[in-house]
Amino acid sequence: MTLAIFVTIAIFAVKYRRRRHPEAVQIEGSTILELTWSIIPLRIFMFIFVWGAVIYFQERTPPRDSVEVYVVAKQWMWKLQHQEGAREINELHVPVGKDVKLIMTSQDVIHSFYIPAFRLKQDVLPGRYTTLWLRATRPGVYHLFCAEYCGTQHSGMIGQIVVMEPREYALWMSQSNTFGTLAASGQSMFEQLGCQTCHRMDTQGRGPNLSGVYGSPVQLEDGRMVTADENYIRESILAPSAKVVSGFKPIMPVFQGLVSEDQLNSLVAYIKSLHPEPSGSAGDPMMAPAGVKPQNQ
Ligand code: CUA
């Protein structure tokens, strides 16, 4: 487009220069010409717009069966918690060819998770989750940068994305997996904080039954309908009265400041791992879900 415009300017400047045309000649408009130069560029730009929008939506929507990794940014490092339990600092190991969803938050200022080789960049904000997903196609080691000025050591807030063959990755995971699953640490947090005294796995609790809540619509006391995504679960823990579930009273204590971002992530992972009990199955419903690999619904 730029080339077409400037070449035309140059041609016209020469062709209609003052020496050859001392007297200006009036040129009447041409409907066909005007329609042509309107409709053709419109089509080209609309094509590029739709193309870009499709890619944008693909990039913003993580596939449902992605492996999940929680990212906590802080001045000046990246902390990563794998669903299966491994934890890393400034390094993220991922298997090649697998969809990986990053659920990211910051415990201080705004950072930005940037992997130039993957053409991916997403701001990481305090107080909420932002997400990003990727599917690495080639094994190797790639740069991870922070792309938002976040203080004196901003330029040192760097790391690596290590893309491994699935077999190597499984080996790495089995060696690094010393913490138990994220959902299991979430479960012990849940019990430590006494959440299960109200959030019982039946309908008798003073708080809503949380099994199967992730991903499902929730009717609120004020009539609104929301989807229980990661940000909803997060808010319901930190500031429970913001969205009170229909039929319940706003009696839950506020956990803002009482749980760290890492602990909050494990709680969210635990609540996401809770599935409704298949009818007729026996066993302790509180103990069942966390050992199982969490699945998205
Ligand atoms: Cu974190 Cu710049």
GROMACS .gro file of C-alpha atoms and ligand atoms in nm:
model
  299
    1MET     CA    1   0.000   0.000   0.000
    2THR     CA    2   0.276   0.242   0.099
    3LEU     CA    3   0.468   0.161  -0.216
    4ALA     CA    4   0.157   0.206  -0.436
    5ILE     CA    5   0.082   0.545  -0.282
    6PHE     CA    6   0.436   0.683  -0.306
    7VAL     CA    7   0.504   0.552  -0.656
    8THR     CA    8   0.179   0.715  -0.773
    9ILE     CA    9   0.277   1.045  -0.607
   10ALA     CA   10   0.614   1.035  -0.782
   11ILE     CA   11   0.460   0.956  -1.124
   12PHE     CA   12   0.198   1.233  -1.090
   13ALA     CA   13   0.458   1.483  -0.968
   14VAL     CA   14   0.660   1.428  -1.281
   15LYS     CA   15   0.373   1.390  -1.527
   16TYR     CA   16   0.176   1.696  -1.413
   17ARG     CA   17   0.468   1.920  -1.322
   18ARG     CA   18   0.414   2.294  -1.355
   19ARG     CA   19   0.648   2.346  -1.651
   20ARG     CA   20   0.436   2.117  -1.871
   21HIS     CA   21   0.101   2.236  -1.736
   22PRO     CA   22   0.124   2.608  -1.655
   23GLU     CA   23  -0.255   2.632  -1.651
   24ALA     CA   24  -0.455   2.397  -1.426
   25VAL     CA   25  -0.713   2.181  -1.605
   26GLN     CA   26  -1.029   2.081  -1.423
   27ILE     CA   27  -1.077   1.704  -1.412
   28GLU     CA   28  -1.431   1.577  -1.345
   29GLY     CA   29  -1.483   1.287  -1.107
   30SER     CA   30  -1.512   0.930  -1.230
   31THR     CA   31  -1.761   0.711  -1.044
   32ILE     CA   32  -1.607   0.388  -1.167
   33LEU     CA   33  -1.258   0.494  -1.064
   34GLU     CA   34  -1.373   0.610  -0.723
   35LEU     CA   35  -1.571   0.292  -0.660
   36THR     CA   36  -1.272   0.083  -0.766
   37TRP     CA   37  -1.028   0.253  -0.535
   38SER     CA   38  -1.275   0.227  -0.250
   39ILE     CA   39  -1.399  -0.128  -0.290
   40ILE     CA   40  -1.070  -0.305  -0.370
   41PRO     CA   41  -0.878  -0.168  -0.068
   42LEU     CA   42  -1.184  -0.228   0.153
   43ARG     CA   43  -1.184  -0.593   0.053
   44ILE     CA   44  -0.811  -0.628   0.106
   45PHE     CA   45  -0.828  -0.469   0.451
   46MET     CA   46  -1.137  -0.666   0.555
   47PHE     CA   47  -0.960  -0.987   0.450
   48ILE     CA   48  -0.659  -0.896   0.666
   49PHE     CA   49  -0.890  -0.798   0.954
   50VAL     CA   50  -1.082  -1.128   0.949
   51TRP     CA   51  -0.760  -1.326   0.912
   52GLY     CA   52  -0.610  -1.145   1.212
   53ALA     CA   53  -0.927  -1.181   1.420
   54VAL     CA   54  -0.938  -1.558   1.364
   55ILE     CA   55  -0.575  -1.590   1.476
   56TYR     CA   56  -0.645  -1.363   1.773
   57PHE     CA   57  -0.935  -1.576   1.894
   58GLN     CA   58  -0.732  -1.895   1.851
   59GLU     CA   59  -0.451  -1.740   2.048
   60ARG     CA   60  -0.682  -1.621   2.327
   61THR     CA   61  -0.876  -1.947   2.370
   62PRO     CA   62  -0.678  -2.226   2.535
   63PRO     CA   63  -0.773  -2.575   2.414
   64ARG     CA   64  -0.978  -2.759   2.674
   65ASP     CA   65  -0.739  -3.040   2.750
   66SER     CA   66  -0.430  -2.823   2.797
   67VAL     CA   67  -0.170  -2.898   3.061
   68GLU     CA   68  -0.194  -2.615   3.314
   69VAL     CA   69   0.094  -2.421   3.461
   70TYR     CA   70   0.048  -2.144   3.715
   71VAL     CA   71   0.282  -1.849   3.681
   72VAL     CA   72   0.353  -1.604   3.961
   73ALA     CA   73   0.559  -1.300   3.868
   74LYS     CA   74   0.738  -1.094   4.128
   75GLN     CA   75   1.020  -0.843   4.138
   76TRP     CA   76   1.226  -0.992   3.979
   77MET     CA   77   1.162  -1.351   3.895
   78TRP     CA   78   0.916  -1.595   3.747
   79LYS     CA   79   0.777  -1.871   3.968
   80LEU     CA   80   0.609  -2.159   3.791
   81GLN     CA   81   0.390  -2.429   3.942
   82HIS     CA   82   0.304  -2.731   3.733
   83GLN     CA   83  -0.029  -2.903   3.780
   84GLU     CA   84   0.152  -3.229   3.844
   85GLY     CA   85   0.358  -3.075   4.122
   86ALA     CA   86   0.695  -2.964   3.982
   87ARG     CA   87   0.796  -2.608   4.067
   88GLU     CA   88   1.048  -2.398   3.885
   89ILE     CA   89   1.205  -2.055   3.895
   90ASN     CA   90   1.285  -1.867   3.574
   91GLU     CA   91   1.257  -2.190   3.379
   92LEU     CA   92   0.959  -2.356   3.222
   93HIS     CA   93   0.983  -2.710   3.091
   94VAL     CA   94   0.716  -2.809   2.841
   95PRO     CA   95   0.670  -3.117   2.623
   96VAL     CA   96   0.678  -3.073   2.247
   97GLY     CA   97   0.344  -3.089   2.068
   98LYS     CA   98   0.131  -3.054   2.382
   99ASP     CA   99  -0.106  -2.766   2.457
  100VAL     CA  100   0.004  -2.577   2.765
  101LYS     CA  101  -0.216  -2.319   2.936
  102LEU     CA  102  -0.047  -2.060   3.155
  103ILE     CA  103  -0.255  -1.906   3.433
  104MET     CA  104  -0.063  -1.602   3.540
  105THR     CA  105  -0.068  -1.346   3.817
  106SER     CA  106   0.171  -1.106   3.986
  107GLN     CA  107   0.234  -1.063   4.356
  108ASP     CA  108   0.352  -0.704   4.320
  109VAL     CA  109   0.357  -0.487   4.006
  110ILE     CA  110   0.266  -0.540   3.640
  111HIS     CA  111   0.500  -0.771   3.452
  112SER     CA  112   0.471  -0.916   3.105
  113PHE     CA  113   0.540  -1.275   3.002
  114TYR     CA  114   0.716  -1.264   2.668
  115ILE     CA  115   0.850  -1.549   2.453
  116PRO     CA  116   0.972  -1.384   2.131
  117ALA     CA  117   1.036  -1.715   1.951
  118PHE     CA  118   0.672  -1.815   2.004
  119ARG     CA  119   0.538  -1.468   1.916
  120LEU     CA  120   0.362  -1.462   2.251
  121LYS     CA  121   0.333  -1.183   2.502
  122GLN     CA  122   0.082  -1.124   2.779
  123ASP     CA  123   0.072  -0.879   3.067
  124VAL     CA  124   0.079  -1.035   3.412
  125LEU     CA  125  -0.126  -0.830   3.655
  126PRO     CA  126  -0.154  -0.819   4.031
  127GLY     CA  127  -0.499  -0.909   4.165
  128ARG     CA  128  -0.625  -1.120   3.876
  129TYR     CA  129  -0.540  -1.401   3.640
  130THR     CA  130  -0.449  -1.358   3.278
  131THR     CA  131  -0.394  -1.658   3.056
  132LEU     CA  132  -0.181  -1.757   2.763
  133TRP     CA  133  -0.146  -2.087   2.583
  134LEU     CA  134   0.120  -2.239   2.366
  135ARG     CA  135   0.202  -2.555   2.174
  136ALA     CA  136   0.576  -2.583   2.120
  137THR     CA  137   0.666  -2.744   1.790
  138ARG     CA  138   1.043  -2.792   1.817
  139PRO     CA  139   1.261  -2.905   2.108
  140GLY     CA  140   1.511  -2.648   2.225
  141VAL     CA  141   1.574  -2.367   2.469
  142TYR     CA  142   1.402  -2.035   2.411
  143HIS     CA  143   1.427  -1.695   2.575
  144LEU     CA  144   1.172  -1.578   2.829
  145PHE     CA  145   1.165  -1.207   2.897
  146CYS     CA  146   0.970  -0.967   3.113
  147ALA     CA  147   0.837  -0.708   2.870
  148GLU     CA  148   0.693  -0.452   3.112
  149TYR     CA  149   0.921  -0.215   3.299
  150CYS     CA  150   0.886  -0.335   3.658
  151GLY     CA  151   1.170  -0.176   3.853
  152THR     CA  152   1.548  -0.163   3.867
  153GLN     CA  153   1.610  -0.531   3.790
  154HIS     CA  154   1.351  -0.548   3.513
  155SER     CA  155   1.613  -0.630   3.250
  156GLY     CA  156   1.734  -0.918   3.466
  157MET     CA  157   1.389  -1.074   3.490
  158ILE     CA  158   1.469  -1.332   3.226
  159GLY     CA  159   1.443  -1.705   3.194
  160GLN     CA  160   1.416  -2.001   2.963
  161ILE     CA  161   1.149  -2.209   2.804
  162VAL     CA  162   1.286  -2.562   2.771
  163VAL     CA  163   1.094  -2.762   2.512
  164MET     CA  164   1.153  -3.136   2.550
  165GLU     CA  165   1.058  -3.456   2.372
  166PRO     CA  166   0.762  -3.614   2.555
  167ARG     CA  167   0.974  -3.901   2.692
  168GLU     CA  168   1.245  -3.669   2.828
  169TYR     CA  169   0.976  -3.445   2.966
  170ALA     CA  170   0.810  -3.734   3.151
  171LEU     CA  171   1.149  -3.825   3.299
  172TRP     CA  172   1.216  -3.465   3.400
  173MET     CA  173   0.870  -3.438   3.556
  174SER     CA  174   0.913  -3.760   3.755
  175GLN     CA  175   1.242  -3.629   3.893
  176SER     CA  176   1.117  -3.278   3.972
  177ASN     CA  177   0.784  -3.384   4.106
  178THR     CA  178   0.865  -3.375   4.474
  179PHE     CA  179   0.575  -3.167   4.597
  180GLY     CA  180   0.271  -3.381   4.513
  181THR     CA  181   0.013  -3.243   4.274
  182LEU     CA  182  -0.086  -2.880   4.295
  183ALA     CA  183  -0.443  -2.988   4.366
  184ALA     CA  184  -0.321  -3.201   4.658
  185SER     CA  185  -0.141  -2.905   4.815
  186GLY     CA  186  -0.458  -2.709   4.754
  187GLN     CA  187  -0.657  -2.972   4.937
  188SER     CA  188  -0.437  -2.951   5.245
  189MET     CA  189  -0.465  -2.570   5.234
  190PHE     CA  190  -0.841  -2.610   5.205
  191GLU     CA  191  -0.849  -2.825   5.517
  192GLN     CA  192  -0.597  -2.612   5.705
  193LEU     CA  193  -0.809  -2.302   5.649
  194GLY     CA  194  -1.120  -2.488   5.758
  195CYS     CA  195  -1.299  -2.433   5.426
  196GLN     CA  196  -1.460  -2.778   5.437
  197THR     CA  197  -1.661  -2.695   5.749
  198CYS     CA  198  -1.890  -2.478   5.533
  199HIS     CA  199  -1.819  -2.601   5.179
  200ARG     CA  200  -1.938  -2.955   5.231
  201MET     CA  201  -1.977  -3.206   4.954
  202ASP     CA  202  -2.350  -3.225   5.011
  203THR     CA  203  -2.622  -2.963   5.019
  204GLN     CA  204  -2.617  -2.921   5.398
  205GLY     CA  205  -2.323  -2.678   5.417
  206ARG     CA  206  -2.344  -2.308   5.500
  207GLY     CA  207  -2.147  -2.246   5.182
  208PRO     CA  208  -2.211  -2.380   4.834
  209ASN     CA  209  -2.099  -2.730   4.742
  210LEU     CA  210  -1.792  -2.672   4.526
  211SER     CA  211  -1.777  -2.999   4.336
  212GLY     CA  212  -1.812  -2.943   3.965
  213VAL     CA  213  -1.837  -2.568   4.010
  214TYR     CA  214  -1.543  -2.489   3.781
  215GLY     CA  215  -1.656  -2.398   3.433
  216SER     CA  216  -2.025  -2.401   3.520
  217PRO     CA  217  -2.270  -2.110   3.540
  218VAL     CA  218  -2.343  -1.974   3.887
  219GLN     CA  219  -2.660  -1.789   3.985
  220LEU     CA  220  -2.579  -1.497   4.214
  221GLU     CA  221  -2.787  -1.347   4.493
  222ASP     CA  222  -2.829  -1.019   4.299
  223GLY     CA  223  -2.972  -1.201   3.998
  224ARG     CA  224  -2.657  -1.199   3.785
  225MET     CA  225  -2.530  -1.515   3.619
  226VAL     CA  226  -2.154  -1.571   3.604
  227THR     CA  227  -1.928  -1.850   3.484
  228ALA     CA  228  -1.703  -1.999   3.751
  229ASP     CA  229  -1.364  -1.949   3.588
  230GLU     CA  230  -1.027  -1.907   3.759
  231ASN     CA  231  -1.085  -1.537   3.822
  232TYR     CA  232  -1.424  -1.605   3.981
  233ILE     CA  233  -1.278  -1.868   4.215
  234ARG     CA  234  -0.992  -1.634   4.300
  235GLU     CA  235  -1.224  -1.346   4.381
  236SER     CA  236  -1.456  -1.570   4.581
  237ILE     CA  237  -1.164  -1.666   4.806
  238LEU     CA  238  -1.012  -1.321   4.847
  239ALA     CA  239  -1.328  -1.110   4.855
  240PRO     CA  240  -1.623  -1.348   4.897
  241SER     CA  241  -1.890  -1.082   4.929
  242ALA     CA  242  -1.823  -0.949   4.578
  243LYS     CA  243  -2.029  -1.229   4.424
  244VAL     CA  244  -2.257  -1.412   4.668
  245VAL     CA  245  -2.414  -1.730   4.535
  246SER     CA  246  -2.791  -1.728   4.528
  247GLY     CA  247  -2.942  -1.887   4.839
  248PHE     CA  248  -2.639  -1.821   5.060
  249LYS     CA  249  -2.552  -1.547   5.308
  250PRO     CA  250  -2.237  -1.334   5.282
  251ILE     CA  251  -2.081  -1.494   5.592
  252MET     CA  252  -1.755  -1.617   5.445
  253PRO     CA  253  -1.443  -1.451   5.591
  254VAL     CA  254  -1.215  -1.251   5.364
  255PHE     CA  255  -0.887  -1.424   5.276
  256GLN     CA  256  -0.722  -1.124   5.114
  257GLY     CA  257  -0.371  -1.104   5.261
  258LEU     CA  258  -0.399  -1.440   5.436
  259VAL     CA  259  -0.296  -1.665   5.148
  260SER     CA  260   0.003  -1.616   4.920
  261GLU     CA  261  -0.033  -1.621   4.543
  262ASP     CA  262   0.124  -1.968   4.536
  263GLN     CA  263  -0.123  -2.098   4.795
  264LEU     CA  264  -0.410  -1.932   4.613
  265ASN     CA  265  -0.306  -2.108   4.292
  266SER     CA  266  -0.309  -2.444   4.466
  267LEU     CA  267  -0.653  -2.371   4.612
  268VAL     CA  268  -0.783  -2.278   4.267
  269ALA     CA  269  -0.626  -2.595   4.122
  270TYR     CA  270  -0.793  -2.801   4.397
  271ILE     CA  271  -1.136  -2.648   4.341
  272LYS     CA  272  -1.096  -2.705   3.967
  273SER     CA  273  -1.015  -3.069   4.035
  274LEU     CA  274  -1.341  -3.130   4.224
  275HIS     CA  275  -1.587  -3.326   4.018
  276PRO     CA  276  -1.936  -3.426   4.117
  277GLU     CA  277  -1.940  -3.774   4.265
  278PRO     CA  278  -2.068  -4.028   4.015
  279SER     CA  279  -2.393  -4.152   4.168
  280GLY     CA  280  -2.372  -4.468   4.373
  281SER     CA  281  -1.996  -4.450   4.431
  282ALA     CA  282  -1.872  -4.497   4.783
  283GLY     CA  283  -1.576  -4.349   4.965
  284ASP     CA  284  -1.488  -4.023   5.128
  285PRO     CA  285  -1.589  -3.750   4.883
  286MET     CA  286  -1.344  -3.505   5.039
  287MET     CA  287  -1.047  -3.728   4.973
  288ALA     CA  288  -1.133  -3.853   4.628
  289PRO     CA  289  -1.059  -3.577   4.380
  290ALA     CA  290  -0.718  -3.435   4.461
  291GLY     CA  291  -0.517  -3.748   4.394
  292VAL     CA  292  -0.665  -3.778   4.050
  293LYS     CA  293  -0.516  -3.575   3.770
  294PRO     CA  294  -0.744  -3.274   3.734
  295GLN     CA  295  -0.930  -3.248   3.410
  296ASN     CA  296  -1.103  -2.957   3.252
  297GLN     CA  297  -1.469  -3.000   3.203
  298CUA    CU1  298   0.897  -0.793   3.548
  298CUA    CU2  299   0.981  -0.629   3.398
   0.00000   0.00000   0.00000
